[in-house]
Amino acid sequence: MVDESEKVQDAKDETVKTSTEEKGKTPKAAATTKGEEEEQLSEEDLKLKTDLEMLVETLTQEQLDEGLYITALNQLKEFIKNATSSMTAVPKPLKFLRPSYADLCSVYDKWTDTETRSSLADILSVLAMTFSDNGKHDSLRFRLLSSVTDIESWGHEYIRHLALEISEAYNDQVEKEAADSSSSEFDSDASNNATPTPGSGGFEFSKEAIVQLSMDIVPYFLKHNGEEDAVDLMLEIESIAKLPQFVDENTFKRVCQYMIACVPLLPPPEDLAFLHTAYTIYLTHSQLTEALCLAIRLGDVPLTKAVFEATNDPVMHQQLAYILAQHRSSLDYGDLQDIVGNTKLSEHFLFLAKELNLTVPKVPEDIYKSHLDNAKSVFTSAGLDSAQQNLAASFVNGFLNLGYCKDKLIVDNDSWVYKTKGDGMTSAVASIGSIFQWNLDGLQQLDKYLYVEETEVKAGALLGIGIAATGVHDGEVEPALLLLQDYVTNTNSKISSAALLGLGIAFAGSKNEEVLSLLLPMAADSSLPVETSTMASLALAHTFVGTCNGDIATAIIDNFLERDVAELKTEWVRFLALSLGILYLGQGELVDDIIETLGAVEHPMASAVEVLVNSCAYTGTGDVLLIQELLHRLTPKGAKTDEDDNEEDEENNLEGSGLEAFLGSKDATDKAESEDNDAMDVDANGQDAATSSSNTAADGVTSGDAAEKKEKDESSEVKKEEGTAKEKDEEAEEEKDSGMVDELSFSILGIALIALGEDIGKEMSLRHFGHLMHYGNEHIRRMVPLAMGLVSVADPQMKVFDTLTRFSHDSDLSVSMNSIFAMGLCGVGTNNARLAQLLRQIASYYSREQDALFITRLAQGLVHLGKGTMTMDVFNDAHVLNKVTLASLMTVLVGMVSPSFMLTHHQLFYMLNSGVRPKFILTLNEEGEPIKVNVRVGQAVETVGQAGKPKTITGWITQSTPVLLGHGERAELEDDQYISCTSSLEGVVILKKNPDYREEE
């Protein structure tokens, strides 16, 4: 469109310049100028101009033979079509005909013959390109008035210009209809007095005619490498669903790539319409793996089944099943349950470990490297809380050897568990489940701990059983469910909570109906302790992540409605809110009903719950308006004052309270307390006066003793009532403050969730987080590092973790601990050397601070997760959101709103295990056996909209499978010896022999 606008501007500039110069000169001078201009034209141009003027003169003459008119029109068309132009100049015929445009328009109005009018309208539509800024859409108007169908002959530039006017005219029509419908509410006759589109010269554009013309233009764009123009045009006329009929085998890839790239930039419901259309195109052209990725992204089970039903090839069915397994999507289809249920995941991962020589177990000291540290830490000093040291080592050992089924610390050492104490024993035993993750042999290792006396050890075994069975379901027998179901109703809260947490981890994303029937009564029972109901709700939410299950949502909301305020003061309420958010993860507008229902909840946390649930629903959309709304919630609010106060006091109160609320100052509280005390003094004085007057009256009527006794009783009752009222006010204020704290915390996380979808949004959110860190109050500052970690999960960018390193030395210990944990999330499973070095330095810095050192050890364990073979990246290369991984991350991040709570309930850190997956490429042959193939692994390159066949990766290294695939990396086969069943090499890939392959000699 740049070329066209430049051409139009040139034509206008020349016309304006000529007319201005001629106006400012005498007739003689003007004639001289005109003569000079004619002299400047070459003979060829002068002849062309003369010929065109003669043809126009012929057309303007009246009462000539129709044949002469048609001949003249045909010659005009020939001149225009045969004209050549440079990239920056208007074609000569259009330039010379521009002054005659008005005359030709009047000729059109005078003529009555249909054929000649149509032919002239065809020409005028092209000439009108040079008058495109008058808002009349003349090119489109004359195109619709002409019955000539051969518009392709006018060339690409004309058709692009026509597409531009179509979109403008269509939008004008939509706005006009909206205005008419709104005015008709007040004036029933509005429809009869409809006015034409502004500037259209009385011509009424019909939406149907515009759409029909667009349908003629789209095939031209697709035929001439203008796929983006075709998609944009269909979007403008709200007809994207009609696109598949025009796409063929040569254009569908570029069309679908462009449509999917547009999705993060579109508002709902257009984003879903684009995904559905791309899905239809892929399915029509038998690109089943791409269609399946879109079906998972849409969360639509019927669409997923349709992909499987589109082929009878059992090998392709297996490939599709491996893709489903990677996303923890449940689907009951034929004999594929063992693949979808991840029963082969442990076998494949151990094969990877063997090929990469990683089978030798590591110990925590291998990553602590304490011998390099000169400072003496709390943990290294003998006798100083070695139990917490051992607990940290248990977590690190569990993360480090995750999935390897052997270690040097705990599996063969029964006494290690007893080197921790209290609840630490629960997490220590559960780490065995982490070592045996995806392998049901771990259940045998944990079985012996079920028969010990210590409650904490037994609880750890139950949690470990859930971790070992994470995501593994063979369909017939669910060993984790059979073992854990008897313990969920145990009277001991530690055992029941561990069993519930184990079920939530084991069945994350499985949509298992047995788990629903087992836990739903517990989630809905408000007579149970709030912790038990919350854990049941959380387990159900993880099991049915992103499904909008109405029964679970009702049970969670009932907890808010039926429990009294005292019960809901606990930290567990945040997880109750999160459970609702996880249920609606990525579901967009479907959350509206729940938001309305939450409006009826009178709990102070209702607003915070609404923020969290809404943010979860619009995860990854990059919706700018939602981010602005969340930022608005984070700005300081002025306090409301009584109308009776004078204006000066009102201003002072507003300014003071707004600043104090934002900076987290205590002055506002002190001021409020002093005002309360003053009020109480006034009330007390008033009470004294009342009692003295009543005393006098009583002396006159009854005996003094009786009156004095009565007076004392009344006075004590009033004081008691005042005390109760004050306590209630303080409680209400405290609840309101805690609700506000959670609202701020959830708003920060919400910004990160929504910005996850696209790279520009991520960059912008990191800038906002920097501002909030500088100007926010203590509660905002605590959450900012966690949000930065969430935006950069498994993507260790130097600028992010260097910023987090600065925050890790903050004066507020909670900010420091959250920053350290966020550093662990940034480098999760990457073995990033720079990050590992920074964490060792932080461990040395906090060697005397137990809690901060514990979090540092956890972060070190995360960075070396699975010895660098695992990831928790929430998006894969096909940009499909992994809801199970995101739900697991959110559970821990919501807990870290209060780091002290998570340090007490450290077993919640194992929620991360449900979101862990290997980051490998494993190639199998058609029989399902691993084979070695050379692949190129490099940085992914964005190829959307690029001409030709550009390279999809850059800076690649050729490796032999199995290989590891980091964040932002992509792989492709080195040669065509094998044909891949999937378009993107990721996870388990099945290869078929290429029958046409010939080895090079």
GROMACS .gro file of N, CA, C and O in nm, residues 881-933:
model
  212
  881LEU      N    1  -0.052  -2.373   2.473
  881LEU     CA    2  -0.036  -2.355   2.617
  881LEU      C    3  -0.049  -2.490   2.688
  881LEU      O    4  -0.147  -2.561   2.668
  882ASN      N    5   0.050  -2.523   2.772
  882ASN     CA    6   0.042  -2.645   2.853
  882ASN      C    7  -0.024  -2.608   2.986
  882ASN      O    8   0.040  -2.555   3.078
  883LYS      N    9  -0.154  -2.635   2.995
  883LYS     CA   10  -0.232  -2.589   3.111
  883LYS      C   11  -0.189  -2.655   3.240
  883LYS      O   12  -0.192  -2.593   3.346
  884VAL      N   13  -0.150  -2.783   3.233
  884VAL     CA   14  -0.109  -2.855   3.355
  884VAL      C   15   0.016  -2.790   3.414
  884VAL      O   16   0.025  -2.767   3.535
  885THR      N   17   0.112  -2.756   3.328
  885THR     CA   18   0.236  -2.692   3.375
  885THR      C   19   0.206  -2.556   3.436
  885THR      O   20   0.257  -2.522   3.544
  886LEU      N   21   0.123  -2.477   3.368
  886LEU     CA   22   0.092  -2.343   3.420
  886LEU      C   23   0.017  -2.352   3.553
  886LEU      O   24   0.043  -2.274   3.645
  887ALA      N   25  -0.076  -2.447   3.564
  887ALA     CA   26  -0.151  -2.463   3.690
  887ALA      C   27  -0.056  -2.500   3.804
  887ALA      O   28  -0.071  -2.450   3.917
  888SER      N   29   0.042  -2.587   3.777
  888SER     CA   30   0.136  -2.627   3.882
  888SER      C   31   0.222  -2.507   3.926
  888SER      O   32   0.247  -2.488   4.045
  889LEU      N   33   0.265  -2.426   3.829
  889LEU     CA   34   0.344  -2.307   3.863
  889LEU      C   35   0.263  -2.207   3.945
  889LEU      O   36   0.310  -2.153   4.045
  890MET      N   37   0.137  -2.186   3.903
  890MET     CA   38   0.052  -2.089   3.972
  890MET      C   39   0.025  -2.130   4.116
  890MET      O   40   0.017  -2.045   4.205
  891THR      N   41   0.014  -2.261   4.141
  891THR     CA   42  -0.012  -2.308   4.278
  891THR      C   43   0.101  -2.267   4.370
  891THR      O   44   0.079  -2.217   4.481
  892VAL      N   45   0.224  -2.287   4.325
  892VAL     CA   46   0.339  -2.251   4.408
  892VAL      C   47   0.352  -2.099   4.420
  892VAL      O   48   0.382  -2.047   4.527
  893LEU      N   49   0.329  -2.026   4.311
  893LEU     CA   50   0.344  -1.880   4.313
  893LEU      C   51   0.241  -1.814   4.405
  893LEU      O   52   0.272  -1.719   4.476
  894VAL      N   53   0.118  -1.867   4.404
  894VAL     CA   54   0.015  -1.812   4.494
  894VAL      C   55   0.054  -1.840   4.639
  894VAL      O   56   0.032  -1.758   4.729
  895GLY      N   57   0.114  -1.957   4.664
  895GLY     CA   58   0.162  -1.987   4.799
  895GLY      C   59   0.273  -1.892   4.841
  895GLY      O   60   0.281  -1.850   4.957
  896MET      N   61   0.358  -1.851   4.744
  896MET     CA   62   0.471  -1.762   4.775
  896MET      C   63   0.428  -1.617   4.798
  896MET      O   64   0.513  -1.533   4.825
  897VAL      N   65   0.297  -1.589   4.788
  897VAL     CA   66   0.249  -1.457   4.832
  897VAL      C   67   0.293  -1.435   4.976
  897VAL      O   68   0.327  -1.325   5.017
  898SER      N   69   0.295  -1.545   5.052
  898SER     CA   70   0.345  -1.541   5.190
  898SER      C   71   0.455  -1.647   5.201
  898SER      O   72   0.426  -1.765   5.226
  899PRO      N   73   0.583  -1.610   5.182
  899PRO     CA   74   0.691  -1.710   5.184
  899PRO      C   75   0.695  -1.792   5.313
  899PRO      O   76   0.727  -1.911   5.310
  900SER      N   77   0.661  -1.729   5.425
  900SER     CA   78   0.665  -1.800   5.553
  900SER      C   79   0.565  -1.916   5.553
  900SER      O   80   0.590  -2.022   5.610
  901PHE      N   81   0.449  -1.896   5.487
  901PHE     CA   82   0.348  -2.002   5.479
  901PHE      C   83   0.403  -2.121   5.399
  901PHE      O   84   0.386  -2.236   5.438
  902MET      N   85   0.470  -2.093   5.286
  902MET     CA   86   0.524  -2.201   5.203
  902MET      C   87   0.639  -2.274   5.274
  902MET      O   88   0.659  -2.393   5.254
  903LEU      N   89   0.715  -2.201   5.356
  903LEU     CA   90   0.824  -2.266   5.430
  903LEU      C   91   0.768  -2.361   5.536
  903LEU      O   92   0.828  -2.463   5.569
  904THR      N   93   0.649  -2.327   5.587
  904THR     CA   94   0.584  -2.415   5.684
  904THR      C   95   0.519  -2.534   5.613
  904THR      O   96   0.526  -2.647   5.660
  905HIS      N   97   0.454  -2.507   5.499
  905HIS     CA   98   0.387  -2.613   5.423
  905HIS      C   99   0.469  -2.645   5.297
  905HIS      O  100   0.420  -2.635   5.183
  906HIS      N  101   0.596  -2.684   5.318
  906HIS     CA  102   0.689  -2.700   5.207
  906HIS      C  103   0.650  -2.812   5.112
  906HIS      O  104   0.696  -2.816   4.998
  907GLN      N  105   0.562  -2.903   5.158
  907GLN     CA  106   0.523  -3.012   5.065
  907GLN      C  107   0.449  -2.959   4.942
  907GLN      O  108   0.442  -3.028   4.839
  908LEU      N  109   0.397  -2.835   4.951
  908LEU     CA  110   0.329  -2.777   4.834
  908LEU      C  111   0.425  -2.751   4.718
  908LEU      O  112   0.382  -2.738   4.603
  909PHE      N  113   0.555  -2.743   4.747
  909PHE     CA  114   0.651  -2.724   4.638
  909PHE      C  115   0.649  -2.842   4.541
  909PHE      O  116   0.690  -2.829   4.426
  910TYR      N  117   0.603  -2.957   4.587
  910TYR     CA  118   0.598  -3.075   4.499
  910TYR      C  119   0.488  -3.062   4.393
  910TYR      O  120   0.480  -3.144   4.302
  911MET      N  121   0.403  -2.958   4.406
  911MET     CA  122   0.305  -2.934   4.298
  911MET      C  123   0.377  -2.910   4.164
  911MET      O  124   0.323  -2.935   4.057
  912LEU      N  125   0.501  -2.859   4.172
  912LEU     CA  126   0.577  -2.834   4.049
  912LEU      C  127   0.600  -2.962   3.970
  912LEU      O  128   0.611  -2.959   3.847
  913ASN      N  129   0.608  -3.076   4.041
  913ASN     CA  130   0.637  -3.203   3.972
  913ASN      C  131   0.534  -3.238   3.865
  913ASN      O  132   0.566  -3.300   3.765
  914SER      N  133   0.408  -3.196   3.887
  914SER     CA  134   0.305  -3.233   3.788
  914SER      C  135   0.325  -3.159   3.656
  914SER      O  136   0.275  -3.201   3.553
  915GLY      N  137   0.400  -3.047   3.659
  915GLY     CA  138   0.419  -2.969   3.536
  915GLY      C  139   0.551  -2.995   3.466
  915GLY      O  140   0.580  -2.934   3.363
  916VAL      N  141   0.632  -3.086   3.522
  916VAL     CA  142   0.764  -3.113   3.463
  916VAL      C  143   0.751  -3.211   3.347
  916VAL      O  144   0.674  -3.306   3.354
  917ARG      N  145   0.829  -3.187   3.240
  917ARG     CA  146   0.832  -3.283   3.128
  917ARG      C  147   0.973  -3.282   3.067
  917ARG      O  148   1.042  -3.180   3.073
  918PRO      N  149   1.016  -3.393   3.008
  918PRO     CA  150   1.149  -3.395   2.944
  918PRO      C  151   1.149  -3.305   2.821
  918PRO      O  152   1.050  -3.297   2.750
  919LYS      N  153   1.262  -3.240   2.796
  919LYS     CA  154   1.271  -3.150   2.679
  919LYS      C  155   1.353  -3.217   2.569
  919LYS      O  156   1.452  -3.162   2.522
  920PHE      N  157   1.312  -3.336   2.530
  920PHE     CA  158   1.391  -3.413   2.434
  920PHE      C  159   1.324  -3.425   2.298
  920PHE      O  160   1.207  -3.393   2.281
  921ILE      N  161   1.405  -3.470   2.200
  921ILE     CA  162   1.349  -3.522   2.074
  921ILE      C  163   1.394  -3.668   2.068
  921ILE      O  164   1.514  -3.696   2.067
  922LEU      N  165   1.298  -3.756   2.067
  922LEU     CA  166   1.327  -3.899   2.060
  922LEU      C  167   1.261  -3.953   1.933
  922LEU      O  168   1.140  -3.940   1.916
  923THR      N  169   1.341  -4.011   1.845
  923THR     CA  170   1.287  -4.060   1.718
  923THR      C  171   1.263  -4.210   1.725
  923THR      O  172   1.350  -4.286   1.768
  924LEU      N  173   1.143  -4.252   1.682
  924LEU     CA  174   1.107  -4.394   1.679
  924LEU      C  175   1.078  -4.436   1.536
  924LEU      O  176   1.037  -4.354   1.453
  925ASN      N  177   1.097  -4.567   1.508
  925ASN     CA  178   1.054  -4.617   1.378
  925ASN      C  179   0.907  -4.658   1.386
  925ASN      O  180   0.842  -4.641   1.489
  926GLU      N  181   0.855  -4.715   1.280
  926GLU     CA  182   0.711  -4.746   1.275
  926GLU      C  183   0.672  -4.855   1.375
  926GLU      O  184   0.555  -4.867   1.411
  927GLU      N  185   0.771  -4.932   1.420
  927GLU     CA  186   0.741  -5.038   1.519
  927GLU      C  187   0.751  -4.985   1.662
  927GLU      O  188   0.729  -5.058   1.758
  928GLY      N  189   0.785  -4.856   1.678
  928GLY     CA  190   0.794  -4.798   1.812
  928GLY      C  191   0.929  -4.815   1.878
  928GLY      O  192   0.943  -4.792   1.999
  929GLU      N  193   1.033  -4.854   1.801
  929GLU     CA  194   1.167  -4.872   1.858
  929GLU      C  195   1.251  -4.747   1.831
  929GLU      O  196   1.244  -4.690   1.722
  930PRO      N  197   1.333  -4.707   1.930
  930PRO     CA  198   1.416  -4.586   1.911
  930PRO      C  199   1.518  -4.606   1.799
  930PRO      O  200   1.578  -4.714   1.786
  931ILE      N  201   1.536  -4.505   1.717
  931ILE     CA  202   1.637  -4.508   1.612
  931ILE      C  203   1.720  -4.380   1.617
  931ILE      O  204   1.673  -4.277   1.666
  932LYS      N  205   1.842  -4.389   1.566
  932LYS     CA  206   1.930  -4.272   1.566
  932LYS      C  207   1.923  -4.204   1.430
  932LYS      O  208   1.940  -4.269   1.327
  933VAL      N  209   1.897  -4.074   1.432
  933VAL     CA  210   1.888  -3.996   1.308
  933VAL      C  211   1.960  -3.864   1.333
  933VAL      O  212   1.954  -3.809   1.443
   0.00000   0.00000   0.00000
